[in-house]
Amino acid sequence: MSLISVENVDFAYARDQQVLDGVSFSVRSGTNVGLVGESGSGKSTILKLLLGLARPSSGAIRFEGETFDARDRTFMRRYRQSVQAVFQDPYSSLDPRQKVEDIVAEPLRSLRIPGDHKRAIRAALHDVGLPEDAVSRYPHEFSGGQRQRIAIARAIVARPKLILADEAVSALDLSTRIRIVELLKTLSDAMTILLVSHDLGVVAALCEEIIILERGKIVESGKTRDILAAPQHPYTRKLLASVPRMPA
Amino acid sequence: MTAVAATEPRRMRASLTLSVGIVLVGLHVVVALLTLVWTPYDPAGMAGGRLEGPSLAHWAGTDRLGRDLFTQIMIGSRIALTVGAGAVGIGALIGVTLGILAAFATRFLDDVLAAAFDILIAFPTLLLAMLVVAATDSASLFSAILALGLAISAIVGRLTRILAKRVLEMDYITAARTAGTSWAGIVFIHLLPNIWPTLLVNFALQFGLAVIAEASLSYLGLGAPPPNASWGRLLQEAQGTVYTAPFGAIAPGLALVTLVIGMNMLADGLRDIGDPTRRRSR
Amino acid sequence: MSAVLEIENLSVRSGETLLVSNLDLTIGENARVGLIGESGSGKSLTALAATGLLPPGLTATGSVVLDGTEVIGARDADLVPLRGSAVATVFQEPLTALDPLMRMGSQIYQPVLRRRRRAGEPAARADIEAEVRRLLERVALPDPDRIANAYPFEVSGGQRQRVAIAMALACHPKLLIADEPTTALDVTTQAEVLDLMAGLVREEGMALLFIGHDLPVVARIVDDVTVMRRGEVVERGPVGTVLARPEHDYTRTLVAAADAFDRALGAAR
């Protein structure tokens, strides 16, 4: 069964501004998916819908077979616990006035998840490769890459099934980027990642499946390896040709 | 990197500012509390000759009715602190609540509240005070506090709304929502701690302005009636004799200035040590 | 070959903290040099020091000779004409580099006017407007008249960056400094802007100092690279050599990271 499925979703901010046009795809448990598009492709809108911050104009989103309904509190609680997010900007995504332990603990506290929170926090920090004494420090004491690790610790602390990663490594320097991608790759043994990104290299390194989005429509989707080897749609070809490559 | 080098002297300056602020405000608070149980002389009775200069018996001299000025200034501290705390308290309660409401509200309610703040800010405090006096049927310390509180609430409301909107745009708010945090949780865990320092500095500023505004209201008969010895009234009374007995104006003036400056320094110091990003790291 | 920019023993300090240390960098006429480093490596500060635009509180020592003029210790008034004629800079975020309240045509008009006055060329309104139009066409903007009349927020990020490049060209600089000029852009737009810049630098006979952290992006447009880390140069040389046989550990890390993403993309070219 698919973890999450988006079925024929349309979205428009105004009547003449169609942002998503009949978008359908699904994410299966254990298969990382990369949602690739440029500005105006509608990828951020899809993310908003999946985060429950907006509702589709038509069509449906299902989570483990159940229709997404923001008003259904029992469903939302289960959904929030199962689906967590990591954002692009590691500076804006951490509350500057909270200590790391409070930041990481937020999902546990807000969802009133039972169990030993301190231990869960330590485990999450360990999983993302941060030292234990990080708990009592503030975000500004960390570098961009370390801050992104804190954000990832917050996302995994409640042991979700799916992580929505919104350009999660785009703001990082190259050598930090590869380490965070490796971290996400390791974490995806235990959970599934839906990475929204414009960076084909990062998607190729992390995701087994890829969805190419252009102006609100899916133009191509399938196994990452197949699509990179033989892109069918002209837009996919253009995108691929634009990626800066290392000189041979 | 750039900030690190500058942090240490700034932190020392912050703690110095804070200490001086605490001493100045604390002095006024102690004096105000003391007047509840003891004053050097009867504030309303003749204590010596008229318009005497400062002496060991009368530290600030006497006024034109022969009352001890130092006693009146001490009582003035109590009135000033009551007015400042009362007006800022009312202003903060109404202003912060409405400001946060506006930041969260739908477009329409936000526009209405924003317009209300702007109108109230443009409204002369004096007129507001007269309306409050008319509504409460008497000019008293309370009517002055209420009028100033309302005026402050508009300023605080507008500031809160802007600050809150800026914070609500941050990704950590979206992160909190996706973590399942309720709206109330977002307000108390993320929003208030992030806008509080700026509000606090504004409260201190408003506190000082309220003390000064109360003096004007008292003069016009819209504040605390005699025998309440507000510093503003003492200044007014000393106006006519400022050449013959200048200390009658200097003493309450000094009291006013020390409280207002102390309040501002206290707030500045609190802001600097309260903000983790301004603390020295590692 | 004479150098457009000659930096010797440059150090930048903030109080006691050393941000750039003993940096040497020479850019000859028509040379295309890449300055690679991560955030905080001092690469952008080096560019600012080269144009005498270090923010207050930072001090530079050493020597920076820009088109024959010593920049360090010079009065700002002496540097102003230099910034117009010898060097122009294109920044990462065109939205903040352009004045939001000014039509983009007018923003290009000013530097063209200044250059023509300085060069003693005709500076009538019609001449300048014609040149503004030519510049907008030069950076391959479709419908230049519409763009000239538009405000920065009304066009896409890629179009804004092209306008910023047109502004830089308006000065006919000998050296173009590009500080992460494509980082904020989409992949396809980035490729177009890189190609555009490469063509313009060649055709206009400018030297290029391209600053970036993304190895393949920088490699695409320059001939030589200098790699910086924590304010120090750790490696320099022709792009091909440095990428194929990195000497310093840090460069190796960078090349390994870039190679990893490149490998993931596979044979697709």
Tab-separated table of C-alpha atoms in Angstrom, chain C residues 4-261:
chain	number	residue	atom	x	y	z
C	4	VAL	CA	43.824	44.487	-14.042
C	5	LEU	CA	43.817	43.485	-10.399
C	6	GLU	CA	46.887	42.760	-8.344
C	7	ILE	CA	46.361	41.732	-4.728
C	8	GLU	CA	49.436	41.258	-2.582
C	9	ASN	CA	49.564	40.116	1.002
C	10	LEU	CA	45.971	41.196	1.676
C	11	SER	CA	44.669	40.694	5.203
C	12	VAL	CA	41.211	41.686	6.440
C	13	ARG	CA	40.528	41.987	10.132
C	14	SER	CA	37.547	42.582	12.356
C	15	GLY	CA	39.077	43.767	15.596
C	16	GLU	CA	41.472	40.977	16.555
C	17	THR	CA	39.854	38.386	14.313
C	18	LEU	CA	41.651	37.628	11.072
C	19	LEU	CA	39.090	37.068	8.291
C	20	VAL	CA	41.400	37.036	5.266
C	21	SER	CA	45.079	36.329	5.735
C	22	ASN	CA	48.028	37.125	3.452
C	23	LEU	CA	46.138	36.628	0.226
C	24	ASP	CA	47.833	37.041	-3.153
C	25	LEU	CA	45.780	37.106	-6.334
C	26	THR	CA	46.557	38.525	-9.759
C	27	ILE	CA	44.082	38.856	-12.599
C	28	GLY	CA	45.521	39.726	-15.981
C	29	GLU	CA	43.669	41.347	-18.850
C	30	ASN	CA	41.002	39.018	-20.258
C	31	ALA	CA	41.785	36.407	-17.606
C	32	ARG	CA	38.932	34.422	-16.101
C	33	VAL	CA	39.631	33.526	-12.496
C	34	GLY	CA	37.441	31.624	-10.063
C	35	LEU	CA	37.555	32.162	-6.306
C	36	ILE	CA	36.158	29.078	-4.612
C	37	GLY	CA	35.282	28.704	-0.974
C	38	GLU	CA	32.418	28.055	1.399
C	39	SER	CA	30.506	30.620	3.395
C	40	GLY	CA	32.859	32.292	5.828
C	41	SER	CA	35.953	31.467	3.760
C	42	GLY	CA	36.590	35.152	3.079
C	43	LYS	CA	35.975	34.988	-0.663
C	44	SER	CA	33.335	37.712	-0.738
C	45	LEU	CA	35.354	39.904	1.629
C	46	THR	CA	38.264	39.629	-0.787
C	47	ALA	CA	36.054	40.984	-3.573
C	48	LEU	CA	34.816	43.820	-1.369
C	49	ALA	CA	38.365	44.694	-0.330
C	50	ALA	CA	39.374	44.725	-4.006
C	51	THR	CA	36.828	47.459	-4.706
C	52	GLY	CA	37.384	49.307	-1.415
C	53	LEU	CA	33.865	48.515	-0.242
C	54	LEU	CA	34.568	46.694	3.014
C	55	PRO	CA	31.837	47.298	5.571
C	56	PRO	CA	32.725	49.614	8.463
C	57	GLY	CA	34.541	47.865	11.284
C	58	LEU	CA	36.677	45.776	8.941
C	59	THR	CA	40.209	46.872	8.125
C	60	ALA	CA	42.367	45.776	5.220
C	61	THR	CA	46.165	45.720	5.107
C	62	GLY	CA	48.511	44.800	2.286
C	63	SER	CA	48.192	46.009	-1.256
C	64	VAL	CA	45.349	45.965	-3.779
C	65	VAL	CA	46.184	47.593	-7.104
C	66	LEU	CA	43.097	47.959	-9.259
C	67	ASP	CA	43.843	49.166	-12.802
C	68	GLY	CA	46.996	50.923	-11.610
C	69	THR	CA	45.498	52.536	-8.509
C	70	GLU	CA	46.239	51.462	-4.950
C	71	VAL	CA	42.897	50.802	-3.251
C	72	ILE	CA	43.992	50.217	0.331
C	73	GLY	CA	44.331	53.469	2.220
C	74	ALA	CA	42.836	55.447	-0.666
C	75	ARG	CA	40.143	58.044	-0.021
C	76	ASP	CA	36.693	56.851	-0.998
C	77	ALA	CA	36.296	59.842	-3.313
C	78	ASP	CA	39.288	58.614	-5.362
C	79	LEU	CA	37.777	55.152	-5.666
C	80	VAL	CA	34.371	56.226	-6.950
C	81	PRO	CA	35.476	56.825	-10.570
C	82	LEU	CA	37.475	53.595	-10.451
C	83	ARG	CA	34.418	51.568	-9.501
C	84	GLY	CA	32.617	52.883	-12.532
C	85	SER	CA	35.389	52.423	-15.105
C	86	ALA	CA	37.745	49.707	-13.939
C	87	VAL	CA	35.450	47.322	-12.142
C	88	ALA	CA	31.764	46.410	-11.887
C	89	THR	CA	30.169	43.839	-9.620
C	90	VAL	CA	27.189	41.518	-10.060
C	91	PHE	CA	25.790	40.166	-6.803
C	92	GLN	CA	23.967	37.032	-5.760
C	93	GLU	CA	20.537	38.477	-5.157
C	94	PRO	CA	19.407	40.806	-7.954
C	95	LEU	CA	16.263	41.694	-6.029
C	96	THR	CA	18.264	43.522	-3.375
C	97	ALA	CA	20.984	44.716	-5.752
C	98	LEU	CA	18.441	46.685	-7.778
C	99	ASP	CA	16.486	49.658	-6.462
C	100	PRO	CA	12.943	48.344	-5.981
C	101	LEU	CA	11.293	51.725	-6.610
C	102	MET	CA	13.091	52.635	-9.828
C	103	ARG	CA	12.231	51.445	-13.331
C	104	MET	CA	15.008	49.202	-14.538
C	105	GLY	CA	15.668	51.321	-17.637
C	106	SER	CA	16.428	54.294	-15.400
C	107	GLN	CA	18.787	52.199	-13.295
C	108	ILE	CA	20.888	51.443	-16.379
C	109	TYR	CA	20.546	55.031	-17.633
C	110	GLN	CA	22.630	56.460	-14.787
C	111	PRO	CA	25.835	54.438	-15.286
C	112	VAL	CA	25.618	54.953	-19.076
C	113	LEU	CA	25.306	58.721	-18.555
C	114	ARG	CA	28.295	58.788	-16.194
C	115	ARG	CA	30.472	56.737	-18.507
C	116	ARG	CA	29.621	58.850	-21.571
C	117	ARG	CA	30.336	62.090	-19.730
C	118	ARG	CA	33.639	60.740	-18.511
C	119	ALA	CA	34.591	59.486	-21.960
C	120	GLY	CA	33.439	62.735	-23.583
C	121	GLU	CA	30.910	60.897	-25.757
C	122	PRO	CA	27.578	62.483	-26.703
C	123	ALA	CA	25.301	62.304	-23.670
C	124	ALA	CA	21.988	63.470	-25.077
C	125	ARG	CA	18.907	61.724	-23.792
C	126	ALA	CA	18.265	59.919	-27.084
C	127	ASP	CA	21.858	58.605	-27.284
C	128	ILE	CA	21.693	57.205	-23.796
C	129	GLU	CA	18.281	55.645	-24.237
C	130	ALA	CA	19.482	53.960	-27.393
C	131	GLU	CA	22.457	52.545	-25.529
C	132	VAL	CA	20.251	51.323	-22.659
C	133	ARG	CA	18.170	49.509	-25.250
C	134	ARG	CA	21.277	48.016	-26.876
C	135	LEU	CA	22.496	46.807	-23.468
C	136	LEU	CA	19.191	45.119	-22.702
C	137	GLU	CA	19.362	43.382	-26.069
C	138	ARG	CA	22.979	42.510	-25.380
C	139	VAL	CA	21.983	40.497	-22.282
C	140	ALA	CA	19.385	38.678	-24.403
C	141	LEU	CA	16.322	40.090	-22.709
C	142	PRO	CA	13.181	39.594	-24.742
C	143	ASP	CA	11.118	42.738	-25.343
C	144	PRO	CA	13.685	45.237	-23.979
C	145	ASP	CA	11.218	48.124	-23.985
C	146	ARG	CA	8.874	46.330	-21.624
C	147	ILE	CA	11.749	45.403	-19.294
C	148	ALA	CA	13.097	48.967	-19.298
C	149	ASN	CA	9.712	50.250	-18.153
C	150	ALA	CA	9.204	47.549	-15.533
C	151	TYR	CA	10.114	47.579	-11.850
C	152	PRO	CA	12.401	44.811	-10.521
C	153	PHE	CA	9.575	42.927	-8.760
C	154	GLU	CA	7.618	42.662	-12.003
C	155	VAL	CA	10.081	40.363	-13.763
C	156	SER	CA	11.588	36.945	-13.028
C	157	GLY	CA	14.794	36.372	-11.069
C	158	GLY	CA	16.716	35.438	-14.200
C	159	GLN	CA	15.579	38.599	-15.985
C	160	ARG	CA	16.565	40.720	-12.984
C	161	GLN	CA	20.041	39.195	-13.000
C	162	ARG	CA	20.344	39.981	-16.718
C	163	VAL	CA	19.432	43.597	-15.947
C	164	ALA	CA	22.088	43.650	-13.216
C	165	ILE	CA	24.605	42.353	-15.761
C	166	ALA	CA	23.507	45.043	-18.244
C	167	MET	CA	24.145	47.651	-15.533
C	168	ALA	CA	27.631	46.266	-15.036
C	169	LEU	CA	28.279	46.329	-18.797
C	170	ALA	CA	27.108	49.936	-18.975
C	171	CYS	CA	30.389	50.960	-17.342
C	172	HIS	CA	32.584	49.107	-19.878
C	173	PRO	CA	34.614	47.744	-16.945
C	174	LYS	CA	37.984	46.096	-17.419
C	175	LEU	CA	37.127	43.646	-14.659
C	176	LEU	CA	33.760	42.068	-13.923
C	177	ILE	CA	33.364	40.668	-10.426
C	178	ALA	CA	30.529	38.149	-10.116
C	179	ASP	CA	29.756	37.118	-6.532
C	180	GLU	CA	27.655	33.921	-6.608
C	181	PRO	CA	25.600	35.437	-9.434
C	182	THR	CA	23.575	32.302	-10.179
C	183	THR	CA	23.025	30.851	-6.703
C	184	ALA	CA	19.523	32.311	-6.407
C	185	LEU	CA	18.481	31.186	-9.887
C	186	ASP	CA	16.766	28.098	-11.282
C	187	VAL	CA	18.940	25.437	-12.894
C	188	THR	CA	17.927	26.189	-16.470
C	189	THR	CA	18.215	29.942	-15.870
C	190	GLN	CA	21.602	29.432	-14.238
C	191	ALA	CA	22.884	27.654	-17.340
C	192	GLU	CA	21.629	30.474	-19.568
C	193	VAL	CA	23.109	33.215	-17.398
C	194	LEU	CA	26.473	31.418	-17.201
C	195	ASP	CA	26.583	31.068	-20.984
C	196	LEU	CA	25.618	34.706	-21.366
C	197	MET	CA	28.350	35.869	-18.999
C	198	ALA	CA	30.985	33.683	-20.647
C	199	GLY	CA	30.077	35.152	-24.054
C	200	LEU	CA	30.009	38.758	-22.820
C	201	VAL	CA	33.350	38.502	-21.045
C	202	ARG	CA	34.956	37.155	-24.221
C	203	GLU	CA	33.312	39.600	-26.617
C	204	GLU	CA	33.715	42.724	-24.479
C	205	GLY	CA	37.296	41.872	-23.583
C	206	MET	CA	36.711	41.965	-19.835
C	207	ALA	CA	38.570	40.073	-17.154
C	208	LEU	CA	36.364	38.018	-14.832
C	209	LEU	CA	36.586	37.249	-11.132
C	210	PHE	CA	33.913	34.651	-10.470
C	211	ILE	CA	33.186	33.866	-6.821
C	212	GLY	CA	31.304	30.735	-5.873
C	213	HIS	CA	31.090	27.624	-3.731
C	214	ASP	CA	29.654	25.285	-6.335
C	215	LEU	CA	32.637	23.673	-8.058
C	216	PRO	CA	31.024	22.637	-11.359
C	217	VAL	CA	29.401	26.059	-11.742
C	218	VAL	CA	32.687	27.894	-11.296
C	219	ALA	CA	34.551	25.363	-13.436
C	220	ARG	CA	32.159	26.035	-16.290
C	221	ILE	CA	33.172	29.663	-16.727
C	222	VAL	CA	36.787	30.187	-15.580
C	223	ASP	CA	40.266	29.069	-16.643
C	224	ASP	CA	42.080	29.318	-13.313
C	225	VAL	CA	40.861	28.789	-9.764
C	226	THR	CA	41.983	29.866	-6.342
C	227	VAL	CA	40.577	27.837	-3.448
C	228	MET	CA	40.089	29.594	-0.116
C	229	ARG	CA	39.415	28.233	3.305
C	230	ARG	CA	39.080	30.167	6.561
C	231	GLY	CA	40.609	33.246	5.005
C	232	GLU	CA	43.596	31.506	3.464
C	233	VAL	CA	44.433	30.341	-0.029
C	234	VAL	CA	44.925	26.581	0.101
C	235	GLU	CA	45.351	25.842	-3.584
C	236	ARG	CA	45.475	27.486	-6.974
C	237	GLY	CA	46.006	26.533	-10.584
C	238	PRO	CA	44.305	25.846	-13.903
C	239	VAL	CA	40.769	24.454	-13.442
C	240	GLY	CA	41.541	21.147	-15.157
C	241	THR	CA	44.596	20.454	-13.027
C	242	VAL	CA	43.016	21.420	-9.708
C	243	LEU	CA	39.882	19.357	-10.320
C	244	ALA	CA	41.742	16.347	-11.692
C	245	ARG	CA	44.595	16.336	-9.168
C	246	PRO	CA	43.641	18.332	-6.078
C	247	GLU	CA	46.629	18.731	-3.762
C	248	HIS	CA	45.143	20.068	-0.554
C	249	ASP	CA	42.860	17.948	1.655
C	250	TYR	CA	40.161	20.563	1.615
C	251	THR	CA	40.134	20.781	-2.175
C	252	ARG	CA	39.965	17.002	-2.282
C	253	THR	CA	36.853	17.090	-0.047
C	254	LEU	CA	35.217	19.607	-2.341
C	255	VAL	CA	36.072	17.678	-5.485
C	256	ALA	CA	34.884	14.430	-3.884
C	257	ALA	CA	31.529	16.029	-2.994
C	258	ALA	CA	31.069	17.414	-6.497
C	259	ASP	CA	32.108	14.092	-8.006
C	260	ALA	CA	29.605	12.224	-5.835
C	261	PHE	CA	26.687	14.280	-7.134
